Coordinates of C-alpha atoms in Angstrom, one line a residue:
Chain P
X1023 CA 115.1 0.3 144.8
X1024 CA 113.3 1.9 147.5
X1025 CA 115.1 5.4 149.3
X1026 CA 115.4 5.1 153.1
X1027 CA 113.3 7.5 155.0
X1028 CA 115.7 10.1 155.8
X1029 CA 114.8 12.6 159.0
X1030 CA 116.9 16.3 158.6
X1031 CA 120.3 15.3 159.8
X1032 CA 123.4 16.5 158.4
X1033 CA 125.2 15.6 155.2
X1034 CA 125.7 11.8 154.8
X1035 CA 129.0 10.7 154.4
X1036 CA 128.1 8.7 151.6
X1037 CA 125.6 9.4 148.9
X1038 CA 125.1 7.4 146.3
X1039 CA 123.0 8.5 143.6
X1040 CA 122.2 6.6 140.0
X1041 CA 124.5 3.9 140.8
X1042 CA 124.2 1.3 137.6
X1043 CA 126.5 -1.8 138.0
X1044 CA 126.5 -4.2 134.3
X1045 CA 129.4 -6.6 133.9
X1046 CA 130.2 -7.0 130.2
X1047 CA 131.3 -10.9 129.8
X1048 CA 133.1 -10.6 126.4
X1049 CA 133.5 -14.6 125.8
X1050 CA 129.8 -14.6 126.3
X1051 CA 128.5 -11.7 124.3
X1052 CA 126.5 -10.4 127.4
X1053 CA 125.8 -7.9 129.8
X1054 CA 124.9 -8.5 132.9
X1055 CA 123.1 -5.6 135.0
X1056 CA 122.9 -5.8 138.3
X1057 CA 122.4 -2.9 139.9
X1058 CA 119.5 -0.4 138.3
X1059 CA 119.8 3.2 139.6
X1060 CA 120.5 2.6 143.5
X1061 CA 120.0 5.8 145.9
X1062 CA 121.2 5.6 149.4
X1063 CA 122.8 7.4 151.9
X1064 CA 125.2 6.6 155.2
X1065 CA 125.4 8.9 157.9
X1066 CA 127.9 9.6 160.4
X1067 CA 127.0 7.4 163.8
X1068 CA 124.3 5.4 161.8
X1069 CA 123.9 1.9 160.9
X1070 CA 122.4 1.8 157.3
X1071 CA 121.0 -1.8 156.8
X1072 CA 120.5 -3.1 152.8
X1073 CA 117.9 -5.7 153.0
X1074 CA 116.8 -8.1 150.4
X1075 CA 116.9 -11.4 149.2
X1076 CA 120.3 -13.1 148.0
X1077 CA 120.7 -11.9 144.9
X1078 CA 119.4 -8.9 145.3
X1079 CA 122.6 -7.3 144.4
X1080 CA 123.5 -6.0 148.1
X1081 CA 127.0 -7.4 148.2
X1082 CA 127.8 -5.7 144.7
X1083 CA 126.9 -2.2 146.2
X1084 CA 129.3 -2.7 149.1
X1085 CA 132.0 -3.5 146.4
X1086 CA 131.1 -1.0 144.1
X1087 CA 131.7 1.1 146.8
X1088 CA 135.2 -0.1 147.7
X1089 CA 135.9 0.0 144.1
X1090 CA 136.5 -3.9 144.2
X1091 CA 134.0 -3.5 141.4
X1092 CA 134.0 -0.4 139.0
X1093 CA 130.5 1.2 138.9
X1094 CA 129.1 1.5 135.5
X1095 CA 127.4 4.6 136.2
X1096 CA 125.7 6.8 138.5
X1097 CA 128.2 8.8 141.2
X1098 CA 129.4 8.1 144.9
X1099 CA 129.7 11.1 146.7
X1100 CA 132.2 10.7 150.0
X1101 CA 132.6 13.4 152.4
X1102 CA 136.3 12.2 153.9
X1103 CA 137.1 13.7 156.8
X1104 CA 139.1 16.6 156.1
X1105 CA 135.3 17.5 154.4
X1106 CA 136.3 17.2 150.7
X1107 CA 134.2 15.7 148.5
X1108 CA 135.0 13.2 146.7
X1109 CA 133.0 11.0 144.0
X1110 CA 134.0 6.9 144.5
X1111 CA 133.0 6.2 141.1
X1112 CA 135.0 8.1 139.4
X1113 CA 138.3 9.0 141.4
X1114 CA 141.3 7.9 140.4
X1115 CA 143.2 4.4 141.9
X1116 CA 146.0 6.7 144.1
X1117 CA 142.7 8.0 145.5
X1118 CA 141.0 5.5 146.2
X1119 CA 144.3 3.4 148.1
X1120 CA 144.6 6.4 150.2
X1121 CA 141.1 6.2 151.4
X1122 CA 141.1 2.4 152.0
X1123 CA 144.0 3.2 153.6
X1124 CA 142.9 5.8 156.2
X1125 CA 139.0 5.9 155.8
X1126 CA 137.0 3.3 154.4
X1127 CA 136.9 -0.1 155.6
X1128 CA 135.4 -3.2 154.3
X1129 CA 135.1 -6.6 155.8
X1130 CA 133.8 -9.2 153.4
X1131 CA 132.5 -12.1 153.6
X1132 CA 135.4 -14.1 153.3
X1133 CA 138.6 -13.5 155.0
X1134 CA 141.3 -12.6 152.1
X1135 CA 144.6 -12.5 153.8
X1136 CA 148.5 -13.3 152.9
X1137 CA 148.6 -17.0 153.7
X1138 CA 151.6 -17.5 156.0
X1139 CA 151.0 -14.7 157.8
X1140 CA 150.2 -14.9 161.3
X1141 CA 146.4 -13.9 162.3
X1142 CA 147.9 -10.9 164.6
X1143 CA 150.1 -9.5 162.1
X1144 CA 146.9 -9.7 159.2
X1145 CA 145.1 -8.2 162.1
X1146 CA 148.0 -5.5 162.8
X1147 CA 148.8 -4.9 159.1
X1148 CA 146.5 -1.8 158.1
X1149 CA 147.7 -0.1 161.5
X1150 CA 151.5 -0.8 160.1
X1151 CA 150.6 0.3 156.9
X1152 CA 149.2 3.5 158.4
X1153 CA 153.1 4.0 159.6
X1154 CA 152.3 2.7 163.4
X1155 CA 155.1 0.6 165.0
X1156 CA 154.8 -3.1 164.4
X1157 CA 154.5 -3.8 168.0
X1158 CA 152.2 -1.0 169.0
X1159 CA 149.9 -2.3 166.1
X1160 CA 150.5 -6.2 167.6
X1161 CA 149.1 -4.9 170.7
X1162 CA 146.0 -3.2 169.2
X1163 CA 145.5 -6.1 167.1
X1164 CA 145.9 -8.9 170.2
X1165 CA 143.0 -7.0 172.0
X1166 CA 140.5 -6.8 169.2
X1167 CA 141.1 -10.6 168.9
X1168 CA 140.8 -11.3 172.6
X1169 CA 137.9 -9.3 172.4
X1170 CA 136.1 -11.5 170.1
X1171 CA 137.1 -14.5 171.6
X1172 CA 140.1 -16.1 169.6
X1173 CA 142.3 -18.0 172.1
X1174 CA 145.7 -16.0 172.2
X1175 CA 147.7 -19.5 171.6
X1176 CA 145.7 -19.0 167.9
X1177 CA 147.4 -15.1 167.0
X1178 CA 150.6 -16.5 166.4
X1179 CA 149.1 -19.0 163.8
X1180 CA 148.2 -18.1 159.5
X1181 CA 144.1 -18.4 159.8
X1182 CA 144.3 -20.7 156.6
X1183 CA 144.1 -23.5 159.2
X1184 CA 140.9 -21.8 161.6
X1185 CA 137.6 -22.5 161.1
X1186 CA 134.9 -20.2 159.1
X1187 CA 134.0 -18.5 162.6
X1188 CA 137.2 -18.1 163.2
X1189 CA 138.6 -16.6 160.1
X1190 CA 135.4 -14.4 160.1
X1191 CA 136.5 -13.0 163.2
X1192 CA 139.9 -12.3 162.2
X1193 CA 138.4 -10.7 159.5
X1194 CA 136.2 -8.6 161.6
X1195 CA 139.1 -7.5 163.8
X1196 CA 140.8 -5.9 160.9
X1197 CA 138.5 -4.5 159.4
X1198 CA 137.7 -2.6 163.2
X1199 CA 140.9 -2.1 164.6
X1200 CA 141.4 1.0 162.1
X1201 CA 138.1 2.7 163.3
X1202 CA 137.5 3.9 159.9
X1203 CA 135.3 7.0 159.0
X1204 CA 132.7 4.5 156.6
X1205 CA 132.6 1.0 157.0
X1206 CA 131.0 -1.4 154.5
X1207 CA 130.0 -4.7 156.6
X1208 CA 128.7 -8.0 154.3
X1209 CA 127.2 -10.4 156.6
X1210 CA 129.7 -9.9 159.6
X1211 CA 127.9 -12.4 161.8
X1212 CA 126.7 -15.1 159.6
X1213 CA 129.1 -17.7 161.2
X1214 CA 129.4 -16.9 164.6
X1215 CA 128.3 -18.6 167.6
X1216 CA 125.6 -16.6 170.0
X1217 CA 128.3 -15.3 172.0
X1218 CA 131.0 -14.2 169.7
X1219 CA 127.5 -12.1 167.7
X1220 CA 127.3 -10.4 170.7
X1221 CA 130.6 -9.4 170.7
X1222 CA 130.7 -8.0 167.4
X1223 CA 127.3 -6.1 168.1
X1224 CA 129.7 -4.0 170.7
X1225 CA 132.0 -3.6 167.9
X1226 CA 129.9 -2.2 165.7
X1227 CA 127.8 -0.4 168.6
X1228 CA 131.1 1.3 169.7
X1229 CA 132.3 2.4 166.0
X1230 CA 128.7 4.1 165.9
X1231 CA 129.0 5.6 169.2
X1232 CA 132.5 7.2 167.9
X1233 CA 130.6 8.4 164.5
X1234 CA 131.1 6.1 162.2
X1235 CA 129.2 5.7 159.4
X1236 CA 127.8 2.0 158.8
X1237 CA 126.3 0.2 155.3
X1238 CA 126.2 -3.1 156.3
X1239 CA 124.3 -6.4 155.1
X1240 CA 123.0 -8.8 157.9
X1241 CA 121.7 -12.4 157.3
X1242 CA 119.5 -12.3 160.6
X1243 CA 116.1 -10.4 160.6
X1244 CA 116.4 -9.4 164.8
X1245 CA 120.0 -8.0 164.0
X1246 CA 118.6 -5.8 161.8
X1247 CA 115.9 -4.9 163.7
X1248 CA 118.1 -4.4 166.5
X1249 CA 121.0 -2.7 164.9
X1250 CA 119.1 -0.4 161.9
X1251 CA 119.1 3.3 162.4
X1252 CA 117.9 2.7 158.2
X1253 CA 116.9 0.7 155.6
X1254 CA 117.4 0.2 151.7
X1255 CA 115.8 -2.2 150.1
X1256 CA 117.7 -3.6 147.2
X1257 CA 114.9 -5.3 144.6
X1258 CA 116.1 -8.4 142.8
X1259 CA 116.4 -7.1 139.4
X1260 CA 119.3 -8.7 137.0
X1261 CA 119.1 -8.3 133.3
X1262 CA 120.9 -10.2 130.9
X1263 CA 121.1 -8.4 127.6
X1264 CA 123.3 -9.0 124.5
X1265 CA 126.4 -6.6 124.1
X1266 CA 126.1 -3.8 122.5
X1267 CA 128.3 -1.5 120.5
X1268 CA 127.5 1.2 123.2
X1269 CA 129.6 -0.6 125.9
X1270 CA 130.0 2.5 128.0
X1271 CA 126.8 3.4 128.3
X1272 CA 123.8 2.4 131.0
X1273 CA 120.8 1.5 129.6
X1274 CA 119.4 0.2 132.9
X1275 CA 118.5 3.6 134.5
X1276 CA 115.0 4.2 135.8
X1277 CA 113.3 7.3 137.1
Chain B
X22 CA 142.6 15.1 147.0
X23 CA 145.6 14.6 144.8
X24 CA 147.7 18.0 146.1
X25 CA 148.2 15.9 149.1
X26 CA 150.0 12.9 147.4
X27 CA 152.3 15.2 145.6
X28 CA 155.1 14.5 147.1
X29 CA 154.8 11.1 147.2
X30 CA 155.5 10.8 143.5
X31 CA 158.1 8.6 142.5
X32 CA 157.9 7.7 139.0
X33 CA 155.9 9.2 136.0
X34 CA 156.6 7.5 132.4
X35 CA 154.7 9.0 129.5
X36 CA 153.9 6.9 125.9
X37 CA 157.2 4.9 126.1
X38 CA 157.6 3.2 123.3
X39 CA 160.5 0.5 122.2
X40 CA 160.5 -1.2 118.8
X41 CA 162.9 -3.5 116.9
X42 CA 163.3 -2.9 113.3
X43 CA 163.5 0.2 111.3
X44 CA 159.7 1.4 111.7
X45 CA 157.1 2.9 109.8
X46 CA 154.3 5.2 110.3
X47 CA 151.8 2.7 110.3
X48 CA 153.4 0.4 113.0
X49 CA 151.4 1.4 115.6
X50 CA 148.0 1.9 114.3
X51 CA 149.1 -1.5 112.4
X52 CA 149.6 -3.4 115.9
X53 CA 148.5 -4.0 119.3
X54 CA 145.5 -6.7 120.9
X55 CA 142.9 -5.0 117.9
X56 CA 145.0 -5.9 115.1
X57 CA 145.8 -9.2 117.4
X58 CA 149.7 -8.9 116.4
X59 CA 152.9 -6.8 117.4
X60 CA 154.6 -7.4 114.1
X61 CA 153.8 -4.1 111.6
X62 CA 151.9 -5.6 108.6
X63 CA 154.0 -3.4 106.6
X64 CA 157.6 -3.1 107.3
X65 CA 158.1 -6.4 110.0
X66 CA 159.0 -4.2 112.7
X67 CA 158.1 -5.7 116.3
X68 CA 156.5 -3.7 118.4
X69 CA 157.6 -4.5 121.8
X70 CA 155.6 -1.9 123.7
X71 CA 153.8 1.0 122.4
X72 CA 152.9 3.9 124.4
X73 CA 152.9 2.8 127.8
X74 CA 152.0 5.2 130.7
X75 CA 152.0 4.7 133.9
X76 CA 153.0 6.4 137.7
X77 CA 154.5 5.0 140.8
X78 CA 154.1 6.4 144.3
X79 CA 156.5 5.9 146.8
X80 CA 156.6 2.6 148.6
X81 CA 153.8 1.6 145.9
X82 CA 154.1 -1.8 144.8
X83 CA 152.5 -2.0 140.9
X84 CA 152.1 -5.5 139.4
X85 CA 152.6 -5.8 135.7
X86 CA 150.9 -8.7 134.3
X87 CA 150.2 -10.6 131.2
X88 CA 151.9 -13.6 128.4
X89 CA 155.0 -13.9 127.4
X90 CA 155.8 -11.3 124.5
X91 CA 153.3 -8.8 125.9
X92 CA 156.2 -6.1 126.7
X93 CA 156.5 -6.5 130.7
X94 CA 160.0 -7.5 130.3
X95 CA 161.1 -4.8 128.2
X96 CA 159.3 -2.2 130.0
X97 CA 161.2 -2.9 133.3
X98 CA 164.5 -3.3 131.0
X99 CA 163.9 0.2 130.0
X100 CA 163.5 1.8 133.3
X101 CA 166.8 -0.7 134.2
X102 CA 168.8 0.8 130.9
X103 CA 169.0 -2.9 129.7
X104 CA 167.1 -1.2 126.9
X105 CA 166.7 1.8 125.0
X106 CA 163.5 3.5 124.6
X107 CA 162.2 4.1 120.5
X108 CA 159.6 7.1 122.2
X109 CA 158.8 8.4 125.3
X110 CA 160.1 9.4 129.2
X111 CA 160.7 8.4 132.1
X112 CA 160.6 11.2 135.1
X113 CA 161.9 9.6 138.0
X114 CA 161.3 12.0 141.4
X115 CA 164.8 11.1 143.0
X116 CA 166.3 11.9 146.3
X117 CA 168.8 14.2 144.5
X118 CA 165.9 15.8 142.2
X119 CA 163.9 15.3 139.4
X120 CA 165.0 14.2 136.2
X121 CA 164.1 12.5 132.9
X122 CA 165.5 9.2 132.7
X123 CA 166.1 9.1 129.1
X124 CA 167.8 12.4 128.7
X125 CA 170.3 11.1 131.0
X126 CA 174.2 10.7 129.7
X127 CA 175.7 7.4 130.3
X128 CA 177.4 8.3 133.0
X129 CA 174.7 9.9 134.8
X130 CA 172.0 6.8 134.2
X131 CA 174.8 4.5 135.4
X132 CA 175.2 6.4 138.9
X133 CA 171.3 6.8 138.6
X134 CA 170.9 3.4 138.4
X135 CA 173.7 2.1 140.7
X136 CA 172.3 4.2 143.7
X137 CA 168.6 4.4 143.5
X138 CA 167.7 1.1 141.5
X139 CA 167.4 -2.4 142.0
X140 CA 166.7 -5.1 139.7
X141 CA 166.1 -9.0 140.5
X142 CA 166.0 -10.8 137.1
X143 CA 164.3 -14.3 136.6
X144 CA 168.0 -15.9 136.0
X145 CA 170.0 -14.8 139.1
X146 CA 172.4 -15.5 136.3
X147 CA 171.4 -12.1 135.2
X148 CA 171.7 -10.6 138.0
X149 CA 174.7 -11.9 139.8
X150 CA 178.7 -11.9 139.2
X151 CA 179.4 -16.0 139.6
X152 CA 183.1 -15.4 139.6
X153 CA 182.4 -13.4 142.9
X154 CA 181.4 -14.5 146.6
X155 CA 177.8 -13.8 147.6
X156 CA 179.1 -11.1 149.7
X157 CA 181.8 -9.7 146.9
X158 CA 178.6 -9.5 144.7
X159 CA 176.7 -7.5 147.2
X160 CA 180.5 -5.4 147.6
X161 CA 180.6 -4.6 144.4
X162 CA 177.0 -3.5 144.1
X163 CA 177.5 -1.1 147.2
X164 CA 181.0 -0.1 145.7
X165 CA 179.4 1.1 142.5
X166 CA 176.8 3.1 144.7
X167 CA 179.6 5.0 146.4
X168 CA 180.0 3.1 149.5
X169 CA 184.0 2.9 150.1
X170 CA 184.7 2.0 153.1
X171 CA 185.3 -2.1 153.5
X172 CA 184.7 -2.7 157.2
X173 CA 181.3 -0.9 156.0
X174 CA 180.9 -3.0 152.9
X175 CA 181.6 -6.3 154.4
X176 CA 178.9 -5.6 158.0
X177 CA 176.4 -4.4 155.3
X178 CA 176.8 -7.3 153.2
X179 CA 176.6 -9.5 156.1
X180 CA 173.1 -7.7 157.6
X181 CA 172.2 -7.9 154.0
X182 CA 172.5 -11.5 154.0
X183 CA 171.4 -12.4 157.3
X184 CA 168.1 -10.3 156.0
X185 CA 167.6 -12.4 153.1
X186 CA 167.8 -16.0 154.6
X187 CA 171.9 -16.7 153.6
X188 CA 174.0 -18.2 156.0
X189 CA 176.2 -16.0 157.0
X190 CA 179.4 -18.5 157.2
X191 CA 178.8 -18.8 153.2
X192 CA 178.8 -15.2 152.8
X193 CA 182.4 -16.0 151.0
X194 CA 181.7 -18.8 148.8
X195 CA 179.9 -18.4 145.1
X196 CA 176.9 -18.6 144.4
X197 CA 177.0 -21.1 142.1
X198 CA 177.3 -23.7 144.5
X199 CA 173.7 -22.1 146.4
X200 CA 170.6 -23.6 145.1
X201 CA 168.2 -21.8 143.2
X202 CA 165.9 -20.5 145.6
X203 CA 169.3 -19.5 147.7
X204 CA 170.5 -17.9 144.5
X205 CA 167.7 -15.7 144.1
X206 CA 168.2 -14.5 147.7
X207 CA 171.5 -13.1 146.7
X208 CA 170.3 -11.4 144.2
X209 CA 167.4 -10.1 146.2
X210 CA 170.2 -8.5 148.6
X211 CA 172.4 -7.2 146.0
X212 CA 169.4 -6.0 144.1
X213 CA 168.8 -3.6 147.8
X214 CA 172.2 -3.3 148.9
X215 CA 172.2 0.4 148.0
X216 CA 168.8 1.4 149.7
X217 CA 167.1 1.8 146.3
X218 CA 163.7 3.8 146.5
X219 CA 162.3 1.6 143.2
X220 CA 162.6 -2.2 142.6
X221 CA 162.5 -3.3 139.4
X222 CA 161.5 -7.4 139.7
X223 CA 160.9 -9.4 136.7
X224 CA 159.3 -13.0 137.0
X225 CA 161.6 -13.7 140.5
X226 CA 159.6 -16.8 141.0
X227 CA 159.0 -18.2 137.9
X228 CA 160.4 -21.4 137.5
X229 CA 161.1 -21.9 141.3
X230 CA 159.5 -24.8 142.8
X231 CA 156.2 -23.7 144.8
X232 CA 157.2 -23.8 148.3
X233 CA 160.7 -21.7 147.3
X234 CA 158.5 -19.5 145.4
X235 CA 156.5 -19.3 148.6
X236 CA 159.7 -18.1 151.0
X237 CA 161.0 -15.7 148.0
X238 CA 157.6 -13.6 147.8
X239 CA 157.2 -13.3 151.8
X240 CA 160.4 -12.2 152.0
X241 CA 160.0 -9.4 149.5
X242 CA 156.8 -8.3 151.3
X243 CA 158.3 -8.5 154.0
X244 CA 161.2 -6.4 153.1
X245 CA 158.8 -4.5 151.1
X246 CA 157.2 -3.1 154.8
X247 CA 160.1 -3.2 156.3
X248 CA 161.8 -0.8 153.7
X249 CA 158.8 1.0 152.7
X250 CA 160.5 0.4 148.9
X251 CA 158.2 1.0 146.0
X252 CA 158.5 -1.9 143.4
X253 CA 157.4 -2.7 139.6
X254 CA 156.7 -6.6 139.9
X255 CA 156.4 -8.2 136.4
X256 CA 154.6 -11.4 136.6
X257 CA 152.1 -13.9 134.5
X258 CA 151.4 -15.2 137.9
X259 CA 148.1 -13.9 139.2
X260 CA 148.9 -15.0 142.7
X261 CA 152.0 -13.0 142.6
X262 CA 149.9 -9.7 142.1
X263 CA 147.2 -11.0 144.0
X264 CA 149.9 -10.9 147.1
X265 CA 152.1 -7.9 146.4
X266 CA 150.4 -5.2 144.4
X267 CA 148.1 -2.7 144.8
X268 CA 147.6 -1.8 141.4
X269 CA 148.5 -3.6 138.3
X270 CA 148.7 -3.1 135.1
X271 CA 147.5 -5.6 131.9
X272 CA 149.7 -5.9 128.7
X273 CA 148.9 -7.3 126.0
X274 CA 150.7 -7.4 122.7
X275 CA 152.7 -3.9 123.3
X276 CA 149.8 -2.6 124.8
X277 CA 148.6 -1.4 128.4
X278 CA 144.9 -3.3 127.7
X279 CA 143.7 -2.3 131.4
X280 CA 144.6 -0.8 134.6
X281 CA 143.2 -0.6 138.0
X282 CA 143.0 -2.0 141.3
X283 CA 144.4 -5.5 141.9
X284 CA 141.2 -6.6 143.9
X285 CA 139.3 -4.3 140.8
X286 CA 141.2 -6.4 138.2
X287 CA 140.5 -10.1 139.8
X288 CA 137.8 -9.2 140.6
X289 CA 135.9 -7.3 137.9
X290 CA 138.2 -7.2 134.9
X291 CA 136.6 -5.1 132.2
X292 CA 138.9 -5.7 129.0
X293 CA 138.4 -9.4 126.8
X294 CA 141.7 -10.1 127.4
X295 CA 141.8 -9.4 130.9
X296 CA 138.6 -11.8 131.4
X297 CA 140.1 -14.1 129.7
X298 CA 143.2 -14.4 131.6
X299 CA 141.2 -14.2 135.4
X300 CA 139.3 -16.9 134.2
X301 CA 141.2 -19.1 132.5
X302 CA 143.5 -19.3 135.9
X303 CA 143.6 -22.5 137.7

């Protein structure tokens, strides 16, 4: 794990420091570790780039951030915006709902919706769930998805039935409309037509230009060179060991 | 960060506890997914559900998940009064105050639970009069919560109905003659006819063929945004949890084995058991 080259700015909004990620497959008698120590900080208005192969253990740091995964050691320190300081890997559940709620977004790279829903209303739902009126939220959502190109006679339909580049754009369109604070991107473009990337490059352009602050993954060697205010390289370094008694521990930490 | 959900608190319960037999100091050390049993080695008593904590936020929807005899059933039956706690409380952060829910007298859990909880049982046998009319059952629910006025009862009943996908011009026939899925409608709207803050729901879909299943859990979340109502959903359906709850909880023989975010739990589940159950799901 290599830092990024950090110029004097001011406090990232996310620091991660020692972060150690092992899944423990009881059936199998093994731990898996994943992630080894990682350091890495997002700023405010910054696109933060993890690079490295597949494998590498990139997509686990965005969900050990989102707390899809829990983080075996090592903190997450999160400025939210009222400037508290909070630590991801450790905070409790109600915590960590509120801030997914109002602060940190995550598109992944698979659109997870309610089936049966219709793609505006899985579009509009975080902006309901906020407490905004269903149809002010409709009409937020409707322009995110015109803006990236999905034909309006499409909104009123569930996205089970769209294609990958279309459900990748419904996800996208979430995952923006809330303009959150930190915004953890996994491959946001990989199936997307010429076009429709360049759509989502003024999505993500915009959410910097408003402060955000950006870890995302990309797929494409000239996004990243395009988009990348930093880098952090994640080494491929997984390390199956037998299961301890000392569960709770991380052995995998590294100066 | 906490302070500011303080006022969102809706339900606390603290080590409850419910056993059926005459108990013995050893029953809980003797039980539980490490001794792989809920039946105390020494005196036979079951040991339905030991020391189960947990809290609900308002308009929090918390899925409870795990096999049959794990202690789902009689934890939602406890918050319900079906059952009597053996140990432990219940605070419940009501519109009228805050109270312990086990400290209660009759009468007081009775108006407790007639005007701020809801219940939808697996059998809508369970949950509904059958010697009533869809809308009497709903009547009778909003009589009990205080609401006396009939012109009152019978629009409310009617909106009720309309909300949950009845017919309206068999709002005066009995259920009985409804099919299943229809049923569990009724009972869905009798469950909220008094504007509960906490829904108690326990299996509602098992059992039901998949496309009913299908209508009964978009309604609820729909009703569930709609109302902002915070809800206990006891499933062994990981799809149910998947879809409604934020947070669930894992039981497993009496025991709370795991806690944490849905996505956290399907995702990344950190007890055996829990493993076990993600991936042994088809």
């Amino acid at each position: 794990m290599v830092d990024a080259a950090r110029p004097a700015m001011p406090a990232p909004v996310l620091e991660a420091s020692g972060l150690c990620k092992r899944f423990s497959l009881h059936a199998r008698g093994i731990g898996l570790n994943v992630l080894h120590g990682v350091h890495l900080a997002v700023h405010a208005g910054q696109v933060t780039v993890l690079t490295g192969p597949s494998g590498a253990g990139k997509s686990s740091i965005l969900k050990a951030i989102y707390r899809t995964y829990l983080p075996t050691a090592g903190s997450l320190n999160y400025r939210t915006g009222a400037g508290e300081m909070v630590d991801l890997a450790k905070a409790d559940d109600h915590t960590i709902l509120h801030l997914r709620r109002w602060e940190i977004g995550y598109v992944a790279q698979f659109l997870h919706c309610l089936p049966r829903q219709p793609a505006l209303d899985v579009v509009a739902r975080p902006l309901v769930e906020r407490g905004m009126n269903r149809e002010q939220a409709r009409a937020g959502a409707r322009k995110i998805l015109a803006h990236l190109r999905i034909p309006e006679a499409l909104t009123n339909l569930p996205p089970a039935t769209f294609s990958g580049g279309e459900k990748q754009r419904v996800n996208l369109a979430r995952g923006f409309l809330t303009r959150p604070r930190l915004l953890l991107l996994d491959e946001p473009t990989a199936s997307l037509d010429q076009e429709s990337q360049e759509r989502v490059i003024e999505l993500i352009l915009q959410a910097k230009a408003e402060g955000a602050a950006i870890l995302a993954i990309f797929h494409d060697r000239s996004l990243i060179d395009r988009l990348a205010d930093a880098r952090v390289e994640v080494v491929p370094d997984v390390r199956v060991e037998p299961l301890g008694g000392d569960e709770g521990a991380c052995r995998c930490d590294r100066p | 960060m906490n302070s500011a959900h303080e006022n969102d608190r809706l339900l606390a319960c603290r080590g409850l506890t419910r056993w059926h037999g005459s108990g013995c100091p050893a029953c809980l050390e003797e039980t539980g997914p490490e001794r792989n049993t809920n039946v105390c080695p020494r005196c036979g008593t079951v040991v339905a559900l030991a020391q189960a904590s947990l809290d609900l936020r308002r308009g929090e929807v918390v899925g409870i998940i795990g096999e049959s005899g794990s202690g789902k059933s009689t934890l939602v039956k406890m918050l319900y009064f079906d059952e009597e706690p053996s140990a432990g409380k219940a605070i419940f952060h009501g519109p009228e105050g805050v109270c312990e829910l086990f400290e209660l007298n009759a009468a007081q859990a009775r108006k407790l639970r007639n005007r701020y909880l809801g219940i939808v049982y697996q059998n809508p046998h369970l949950g509904l009069n059958y010697r009533h009319s869809a809308g009497g059952n709903i009547a009778e629910r909003l009589l009990l919560a205080g609401v006396s006025h009939y012109a009152e009862i019978r629009e409310r009943a009617r909106v009720l109905l309309r909300r949950t996908e009845v017919p309206e011009d068999r709002m005066d026939e009995l259920p009985g003659r409804f099919s299943i899925g229809m049923q569990q409608r009724v009972q869905i709207a009798k469950a909220l006819a008094p504007g509960p803050p906490l829904l108690l729901l326990d299996e509602v879909t098992t059992g039901l063929d998949v496309s009913v299943q299908a209508r009964i859990l978009d309604l609820i979340l729909e009703l569930q945004h709609e109302l902002n109502i915070a809800m206990l959903v006891v499933t062994h359906d990981l799809g149910v949890v998947r879809l409604l709850a934020g947070r669930t909880l894992v039981l497993r023989l009496g025991r709370i084995v795991e806690a944490g975010l849905t996505d956290q739990i399907l995702e990344d589940p950190q007890h055996p058991y829990t493993q076990q159950l993600i991936s042994s799901a088809l």
